[in-house]
Tab-separated table of C-alpha atoms in Angstrom:
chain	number	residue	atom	x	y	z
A	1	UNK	CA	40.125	-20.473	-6.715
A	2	UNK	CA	38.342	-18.944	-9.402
A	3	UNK	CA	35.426	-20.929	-9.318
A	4	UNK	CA	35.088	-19.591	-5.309
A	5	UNK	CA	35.947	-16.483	-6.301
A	6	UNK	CA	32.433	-16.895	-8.802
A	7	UNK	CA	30.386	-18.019	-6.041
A	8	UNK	CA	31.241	-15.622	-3.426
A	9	UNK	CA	31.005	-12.525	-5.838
A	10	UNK	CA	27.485	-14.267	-6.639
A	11	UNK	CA	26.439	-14.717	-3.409
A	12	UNK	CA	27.621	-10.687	-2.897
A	13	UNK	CA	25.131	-9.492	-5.751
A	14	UNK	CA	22.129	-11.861	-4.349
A	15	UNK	CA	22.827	-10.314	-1.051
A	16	UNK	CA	23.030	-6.912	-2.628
A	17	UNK	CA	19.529	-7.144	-4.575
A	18	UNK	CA	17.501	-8.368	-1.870
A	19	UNK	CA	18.941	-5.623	0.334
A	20	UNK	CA	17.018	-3.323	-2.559
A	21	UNK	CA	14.067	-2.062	-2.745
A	22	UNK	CA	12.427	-2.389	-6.143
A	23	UNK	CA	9.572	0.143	-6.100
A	24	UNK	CA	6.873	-0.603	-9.021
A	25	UNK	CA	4.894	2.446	-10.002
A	26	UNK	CA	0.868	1.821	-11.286
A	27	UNK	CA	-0.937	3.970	-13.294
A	28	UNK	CA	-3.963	3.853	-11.669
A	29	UNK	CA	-7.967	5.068	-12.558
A	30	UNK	CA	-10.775	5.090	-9.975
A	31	UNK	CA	-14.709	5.450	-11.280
A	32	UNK	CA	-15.760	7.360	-8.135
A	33	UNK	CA	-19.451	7.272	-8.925
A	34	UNK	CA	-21.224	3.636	-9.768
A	35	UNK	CA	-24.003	5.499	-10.665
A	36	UNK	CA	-23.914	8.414	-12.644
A	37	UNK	CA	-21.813	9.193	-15.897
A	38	UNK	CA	-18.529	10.690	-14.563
A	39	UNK	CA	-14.740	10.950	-15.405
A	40	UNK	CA	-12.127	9.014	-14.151
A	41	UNK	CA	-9.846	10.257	-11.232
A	42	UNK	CA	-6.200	9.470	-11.759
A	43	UNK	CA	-3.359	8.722	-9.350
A	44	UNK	CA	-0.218	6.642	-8.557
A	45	UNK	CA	0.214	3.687	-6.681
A	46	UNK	CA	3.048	1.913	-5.768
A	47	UNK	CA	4.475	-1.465	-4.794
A	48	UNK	CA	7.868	-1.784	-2.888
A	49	UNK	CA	9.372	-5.365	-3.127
A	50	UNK	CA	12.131	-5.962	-1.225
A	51	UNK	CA	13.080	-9.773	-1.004
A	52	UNK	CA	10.283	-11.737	0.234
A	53	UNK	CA	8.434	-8.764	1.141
A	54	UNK	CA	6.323	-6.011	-0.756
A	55	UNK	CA	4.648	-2.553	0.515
A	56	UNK	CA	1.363	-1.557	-1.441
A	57	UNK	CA	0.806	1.914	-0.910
A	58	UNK	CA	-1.137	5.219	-3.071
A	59	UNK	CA	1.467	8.252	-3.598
A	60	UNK	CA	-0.709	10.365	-2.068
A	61	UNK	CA	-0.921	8.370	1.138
A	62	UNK	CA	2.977	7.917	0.780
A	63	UNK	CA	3.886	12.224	0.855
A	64	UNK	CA	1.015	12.534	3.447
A	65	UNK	CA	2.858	9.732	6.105
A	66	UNK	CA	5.788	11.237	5.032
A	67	UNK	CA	5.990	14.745	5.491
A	68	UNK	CA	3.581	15.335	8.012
A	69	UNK	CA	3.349	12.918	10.719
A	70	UNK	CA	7.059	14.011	11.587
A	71	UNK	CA	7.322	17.117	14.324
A	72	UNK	CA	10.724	18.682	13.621
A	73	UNK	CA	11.719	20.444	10.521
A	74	UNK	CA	14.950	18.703	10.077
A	75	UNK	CA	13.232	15.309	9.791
A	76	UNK	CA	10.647	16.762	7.021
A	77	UNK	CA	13.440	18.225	5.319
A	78	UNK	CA	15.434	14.543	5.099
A	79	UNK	CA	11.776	12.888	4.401
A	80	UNK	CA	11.143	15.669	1.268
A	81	UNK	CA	14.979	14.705	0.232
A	82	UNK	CA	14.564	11.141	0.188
A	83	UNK	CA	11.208	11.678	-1.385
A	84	UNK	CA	12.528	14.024	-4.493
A	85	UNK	CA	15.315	11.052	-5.300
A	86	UNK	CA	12.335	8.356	-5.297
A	87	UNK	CA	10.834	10.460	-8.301
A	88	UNK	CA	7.538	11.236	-6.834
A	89	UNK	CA	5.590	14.654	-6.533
A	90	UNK	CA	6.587	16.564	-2.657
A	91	UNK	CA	2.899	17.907	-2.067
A	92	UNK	CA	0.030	15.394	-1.675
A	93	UNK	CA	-3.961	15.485	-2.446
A	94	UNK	CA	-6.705	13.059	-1.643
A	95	UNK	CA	-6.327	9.502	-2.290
A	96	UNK	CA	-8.517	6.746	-3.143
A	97	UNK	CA	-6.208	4.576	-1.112
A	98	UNK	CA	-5.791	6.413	2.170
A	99	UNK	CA	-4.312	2.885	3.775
A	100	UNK	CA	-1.178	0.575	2.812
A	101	UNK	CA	-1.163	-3.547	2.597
A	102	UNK	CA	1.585	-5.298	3.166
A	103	UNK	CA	2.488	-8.985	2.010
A	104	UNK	CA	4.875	-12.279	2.697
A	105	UNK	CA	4.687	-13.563	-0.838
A	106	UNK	CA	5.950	-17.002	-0.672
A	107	UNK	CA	3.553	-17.718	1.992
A	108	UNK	CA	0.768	-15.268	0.673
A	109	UNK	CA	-0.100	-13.762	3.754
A	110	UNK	CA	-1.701	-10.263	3.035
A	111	UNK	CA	-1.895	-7.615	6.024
A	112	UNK	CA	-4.555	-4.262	5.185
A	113	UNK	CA	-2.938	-1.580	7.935
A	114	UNK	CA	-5.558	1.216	8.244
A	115	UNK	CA	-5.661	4.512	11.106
A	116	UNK	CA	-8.550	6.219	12.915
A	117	UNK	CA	-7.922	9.570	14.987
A	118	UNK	CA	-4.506	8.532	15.233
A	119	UNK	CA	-4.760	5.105	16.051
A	120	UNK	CA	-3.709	1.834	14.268
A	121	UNK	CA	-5.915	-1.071	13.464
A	122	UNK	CA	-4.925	-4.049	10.858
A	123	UNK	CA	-6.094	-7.385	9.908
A	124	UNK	CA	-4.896	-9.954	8.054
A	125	UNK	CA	-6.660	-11.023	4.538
A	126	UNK	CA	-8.425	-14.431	5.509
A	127	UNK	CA	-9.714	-15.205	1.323
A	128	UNK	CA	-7.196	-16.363	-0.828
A	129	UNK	CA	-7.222	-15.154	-4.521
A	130	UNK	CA	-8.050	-17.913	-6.695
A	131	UNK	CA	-7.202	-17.390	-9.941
A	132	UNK	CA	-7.897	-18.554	-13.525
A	133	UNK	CA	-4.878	-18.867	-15.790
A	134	UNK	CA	-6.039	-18.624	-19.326
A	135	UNK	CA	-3.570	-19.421	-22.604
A	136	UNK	CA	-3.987	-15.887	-24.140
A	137	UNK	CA	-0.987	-13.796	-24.243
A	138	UNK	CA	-0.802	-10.379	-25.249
A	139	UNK	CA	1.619	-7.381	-25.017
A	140	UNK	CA	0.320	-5.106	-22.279
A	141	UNK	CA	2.285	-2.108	-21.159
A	142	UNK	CA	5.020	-2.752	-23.215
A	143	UNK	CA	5.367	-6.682	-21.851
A	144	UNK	CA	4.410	-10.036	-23.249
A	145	UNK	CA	1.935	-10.804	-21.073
A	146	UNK	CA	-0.787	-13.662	-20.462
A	147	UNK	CA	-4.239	-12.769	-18.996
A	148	UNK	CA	-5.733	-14.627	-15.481
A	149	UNK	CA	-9.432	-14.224	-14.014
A	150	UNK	CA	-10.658	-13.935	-10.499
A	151	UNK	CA	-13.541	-12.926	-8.753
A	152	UNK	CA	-12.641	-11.061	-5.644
A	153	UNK	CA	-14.319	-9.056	-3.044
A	154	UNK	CA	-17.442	-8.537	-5.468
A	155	UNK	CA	-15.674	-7.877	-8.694
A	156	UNK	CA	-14.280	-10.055	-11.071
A	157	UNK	CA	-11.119	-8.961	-12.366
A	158	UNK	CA	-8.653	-9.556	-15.412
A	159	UNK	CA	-5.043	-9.718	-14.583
A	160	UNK	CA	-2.221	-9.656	-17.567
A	161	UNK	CA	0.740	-10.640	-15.759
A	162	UNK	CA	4.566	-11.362	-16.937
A	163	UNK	CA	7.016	-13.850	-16.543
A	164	UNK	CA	9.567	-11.648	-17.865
A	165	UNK	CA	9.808	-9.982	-14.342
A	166	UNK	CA	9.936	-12.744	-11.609
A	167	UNK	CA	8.213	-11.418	-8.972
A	168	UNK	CA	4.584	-13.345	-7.996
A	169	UNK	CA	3.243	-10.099	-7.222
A	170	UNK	CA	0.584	-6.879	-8.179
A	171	UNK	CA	-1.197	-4.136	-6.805
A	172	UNK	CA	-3.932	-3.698	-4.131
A	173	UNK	CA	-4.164	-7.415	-2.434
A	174	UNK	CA	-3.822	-9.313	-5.908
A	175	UNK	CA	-0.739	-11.725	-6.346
A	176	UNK	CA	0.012	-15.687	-6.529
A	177	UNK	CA	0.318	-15.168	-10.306
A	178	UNK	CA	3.779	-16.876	-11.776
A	179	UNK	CA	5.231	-13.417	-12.468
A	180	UNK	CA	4.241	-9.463	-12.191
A	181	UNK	CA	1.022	-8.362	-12.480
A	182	UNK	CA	1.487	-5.460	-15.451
A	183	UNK	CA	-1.931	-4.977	-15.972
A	184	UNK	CA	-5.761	-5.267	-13.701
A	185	UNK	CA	-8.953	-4.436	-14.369
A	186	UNK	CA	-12.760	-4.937	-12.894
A	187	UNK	CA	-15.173	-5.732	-15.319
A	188	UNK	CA	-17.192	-2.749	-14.293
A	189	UNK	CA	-14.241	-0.178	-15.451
A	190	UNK	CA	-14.348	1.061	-11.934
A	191	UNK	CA	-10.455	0.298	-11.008
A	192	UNK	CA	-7.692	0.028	-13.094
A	193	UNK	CA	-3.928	-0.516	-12.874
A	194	UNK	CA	-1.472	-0.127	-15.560
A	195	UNK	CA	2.435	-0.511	-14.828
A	196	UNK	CA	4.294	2.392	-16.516
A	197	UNK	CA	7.662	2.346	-14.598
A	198	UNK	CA	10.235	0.603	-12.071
A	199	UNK	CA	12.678	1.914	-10.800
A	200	UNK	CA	15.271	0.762	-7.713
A	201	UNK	CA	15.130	3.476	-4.380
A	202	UNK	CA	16.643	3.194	-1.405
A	203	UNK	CA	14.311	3.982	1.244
A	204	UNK	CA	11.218	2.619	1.281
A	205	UNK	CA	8.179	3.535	3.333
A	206	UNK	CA	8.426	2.133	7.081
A	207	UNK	CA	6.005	2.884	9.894
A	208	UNK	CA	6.032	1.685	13.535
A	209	UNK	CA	3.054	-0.394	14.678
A	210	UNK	CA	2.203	1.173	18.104
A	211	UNK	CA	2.139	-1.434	21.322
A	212	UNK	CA	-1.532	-0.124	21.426
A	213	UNK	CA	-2.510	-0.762	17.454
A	214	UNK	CA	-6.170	-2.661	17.255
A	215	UNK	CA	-5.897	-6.046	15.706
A	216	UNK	CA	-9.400	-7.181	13.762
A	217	UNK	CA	-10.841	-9.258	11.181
A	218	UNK	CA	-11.743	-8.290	7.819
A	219	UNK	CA	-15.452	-9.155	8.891
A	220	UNK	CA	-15.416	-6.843	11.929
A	221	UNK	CA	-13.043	-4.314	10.278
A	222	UNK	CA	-15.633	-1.436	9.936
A	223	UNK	CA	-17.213	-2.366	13.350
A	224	UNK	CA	-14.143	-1.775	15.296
A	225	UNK	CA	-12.894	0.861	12.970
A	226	UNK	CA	-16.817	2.408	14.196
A	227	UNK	CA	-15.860	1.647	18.386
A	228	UNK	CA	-12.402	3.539	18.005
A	229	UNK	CA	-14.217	6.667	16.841
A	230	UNK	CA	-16.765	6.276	19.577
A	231	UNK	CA	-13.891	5.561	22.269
A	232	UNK	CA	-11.843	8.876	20.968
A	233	UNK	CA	-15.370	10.794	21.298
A	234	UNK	CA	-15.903	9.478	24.630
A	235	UNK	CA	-11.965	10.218	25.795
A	236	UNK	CA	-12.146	13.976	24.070
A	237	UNK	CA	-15.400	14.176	26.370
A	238	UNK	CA	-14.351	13.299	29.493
A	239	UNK	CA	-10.247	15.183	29.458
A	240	UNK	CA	-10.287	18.508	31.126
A	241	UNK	CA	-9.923	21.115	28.526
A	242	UNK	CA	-11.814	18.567	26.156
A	243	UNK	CA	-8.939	17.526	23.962
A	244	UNK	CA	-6.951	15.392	25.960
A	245	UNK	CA	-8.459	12.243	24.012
A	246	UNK	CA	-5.441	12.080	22.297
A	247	UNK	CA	-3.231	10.997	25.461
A	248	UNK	CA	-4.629	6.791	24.623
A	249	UNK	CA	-3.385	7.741	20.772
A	250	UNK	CA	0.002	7.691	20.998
A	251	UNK	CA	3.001	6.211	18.145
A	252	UNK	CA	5.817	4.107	19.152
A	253	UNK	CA	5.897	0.728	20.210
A	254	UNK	CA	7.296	-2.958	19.889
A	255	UNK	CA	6.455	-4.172	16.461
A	256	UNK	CA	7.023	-2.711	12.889
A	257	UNK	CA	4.718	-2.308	9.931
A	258	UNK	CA	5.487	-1.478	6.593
A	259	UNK	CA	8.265	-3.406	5.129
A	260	UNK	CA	9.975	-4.072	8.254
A	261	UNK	CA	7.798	-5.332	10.880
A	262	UNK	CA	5.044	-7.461	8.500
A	263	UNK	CA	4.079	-10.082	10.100
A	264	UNK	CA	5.791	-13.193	9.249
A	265	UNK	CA	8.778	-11.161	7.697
A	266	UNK	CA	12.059	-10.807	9.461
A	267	UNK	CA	13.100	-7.556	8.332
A	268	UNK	CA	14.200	-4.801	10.832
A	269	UNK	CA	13.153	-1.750	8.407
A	270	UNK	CA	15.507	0.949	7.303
A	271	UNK	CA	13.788	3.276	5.507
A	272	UNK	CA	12.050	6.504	5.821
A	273	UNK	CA	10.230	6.190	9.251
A	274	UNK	CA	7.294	8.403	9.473
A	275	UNK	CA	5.377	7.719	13.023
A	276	UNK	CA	2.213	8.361	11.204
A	277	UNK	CA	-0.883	11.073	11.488
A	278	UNK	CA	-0.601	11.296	15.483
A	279	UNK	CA	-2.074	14.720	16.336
A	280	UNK	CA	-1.427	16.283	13.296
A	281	UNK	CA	-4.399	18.021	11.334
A	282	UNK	CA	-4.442	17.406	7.605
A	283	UNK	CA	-7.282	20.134	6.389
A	284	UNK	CA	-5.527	22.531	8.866
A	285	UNK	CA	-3.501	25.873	7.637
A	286	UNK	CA	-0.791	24.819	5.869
A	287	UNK	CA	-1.525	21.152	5.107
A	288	UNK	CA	-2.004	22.554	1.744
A	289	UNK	CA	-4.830	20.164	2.109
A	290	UNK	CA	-8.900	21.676	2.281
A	291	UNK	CA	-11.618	19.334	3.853
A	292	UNK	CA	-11.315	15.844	2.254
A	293	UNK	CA	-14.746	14.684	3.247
A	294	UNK	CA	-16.646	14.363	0.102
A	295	UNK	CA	-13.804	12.996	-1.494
A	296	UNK	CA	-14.190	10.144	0.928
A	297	UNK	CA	-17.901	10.137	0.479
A	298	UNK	CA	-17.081	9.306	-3.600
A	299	UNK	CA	-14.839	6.462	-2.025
A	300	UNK	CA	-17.512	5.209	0.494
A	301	UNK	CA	-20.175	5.249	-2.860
A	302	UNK	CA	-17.577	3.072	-5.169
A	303	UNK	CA	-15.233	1.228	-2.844
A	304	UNK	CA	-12.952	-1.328	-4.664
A	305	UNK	CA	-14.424	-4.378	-2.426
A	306	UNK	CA	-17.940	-4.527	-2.959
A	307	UNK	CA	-18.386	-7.319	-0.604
């Protein structure tokens, strides 16, 4: 009886942790100019795993999903609640990452989940990261940790990862590494990650995939990215009034994103459930947000795939 008793409470507890989120919170630098001499912009990033399944996502992007792509004040109030008990800031500013990735670890498929005027477009990851496990260990970020190479999407990056937290995971698209990625690096200095915190939450970040959401390729990402600002152009044109483009933009549909609807995943999503940036102005009055446009020209100058 006892021994049942054993396997059942540990079967309770197993059941209990993967119904967690643990959310893994990244120091992280960006180099916005390649060219000339400047400093280093700082910001948070964040990876959610829960289970099988992990969220990458900037804290920046995270508020701005959050808070604003709701409608009705009693749903931003809940979102700024549940946002205040995850321990991150309520008001956000430009982001280097303005986009979330999603990933099945065990099968290491890797899904980039992007928006244009409102709109959805993904694709899924089609180069696997090959890395280079090498025998020196150090202690980075406060773990014992042993240092991998890869070269990926232009840059070749060091990795100090740890098997003292058994997750085969790490920010941006990196992972396949036996244990957490505490530490990454580009040999240029242009991108950096350092792990300075985890911490359990409840929520985690979930957003609907709309039944009209563009599925590409990494190849013709920009392309079609390129035709869905053309076709809202076009749309805005031809509506009476000229701003009726919007009507072919809508949220909702059949599929989830985030950590509930990733492809391959079979998680229903209970989270916070922000229906995205449908309609809703970010450099308007009251955003709290001015014009982000150069900030996205520093991005555009020093993206983190070269290639």
């Amino acid at each position: 009886m006892r021994n049942k008793f054993l396997i059942f409470f540990g079967l309770f507890l197993l059941t209990m942790y993967h119904g967690q989120t643990i959310r893994y919170i990244y120091q992280t630098s960006v180099n916005p100019d390649s060219i000339n001499l400047v400093s280093l912009k700082s910001e948070k990033t964040f990876l959610d795993v829960r289970g099988n399944q992990s969220l990458f996502i900037s804290e920046n992007k995270l508020i701005k999903d959050s808070l604003w792509s709701a409608n009705k004040g009693e749903e931003i109030k809940k979102e700024k609640k549940d946002i205040s008990k995850s321990g991150i800031k309520k008001h956000p500013e430009p982001t280097f990452f303005d986009y979330y990735i999603t990933k099945n670890i065990p099968e290491q498929k890797i899904y980039f989940y992007d928006r244009v005027l409102g709109k959805q477009i993904y694709y899924q990851e089609d180069r696997p990261v090959k890395w280079e496990i090498t025998d020196v260990t150090e202690l980075q970020n406060g773990y014992k940790a042993q240092k991998a190479l890869t070269n990926f999407g232009g840059r070749i990056w060091t990795a100090w990862f740890t098997k003292d937290i058994n997750v085969s995971d790490g920010p941006y698209k990196f992972s396949g590494l036996p244990g957490l990625i505490v530490k990454l690096e580009d040999d240029k200095g242009d991108y950096k990650f350092d792990l300075v915190k985890q911490m359990m939450i409840k929520n985690s970040f979930e957003e609907p995939i709309a039944s009209d959401a563009r599925q590409s390729t990494r190849v013709n990402f920009n392309g079609d990215k390129a035709a869905l600002e053309l076709e809202f152009s076009k749309n805005r044109r031809i509506a009476p009034g000229g701003d009726g483009g919007m009507q072919n933009f809508g949220s909702g549909g059949k599929h989830g994103g985030g950590m509930g609807g990733m492809r391959g995943g079979n998680h229903s999503g209970n989270g916070m459930s922000p229906r995205g940036m449908d309609g809703i102005d970010m450099s308007g009055p009251g955003s709290g947000m001015s014009s982000n446009s150069s900030f996205k020209n520093e991005i555009s100058q020093n993206p983190i795939e070269l290639k």
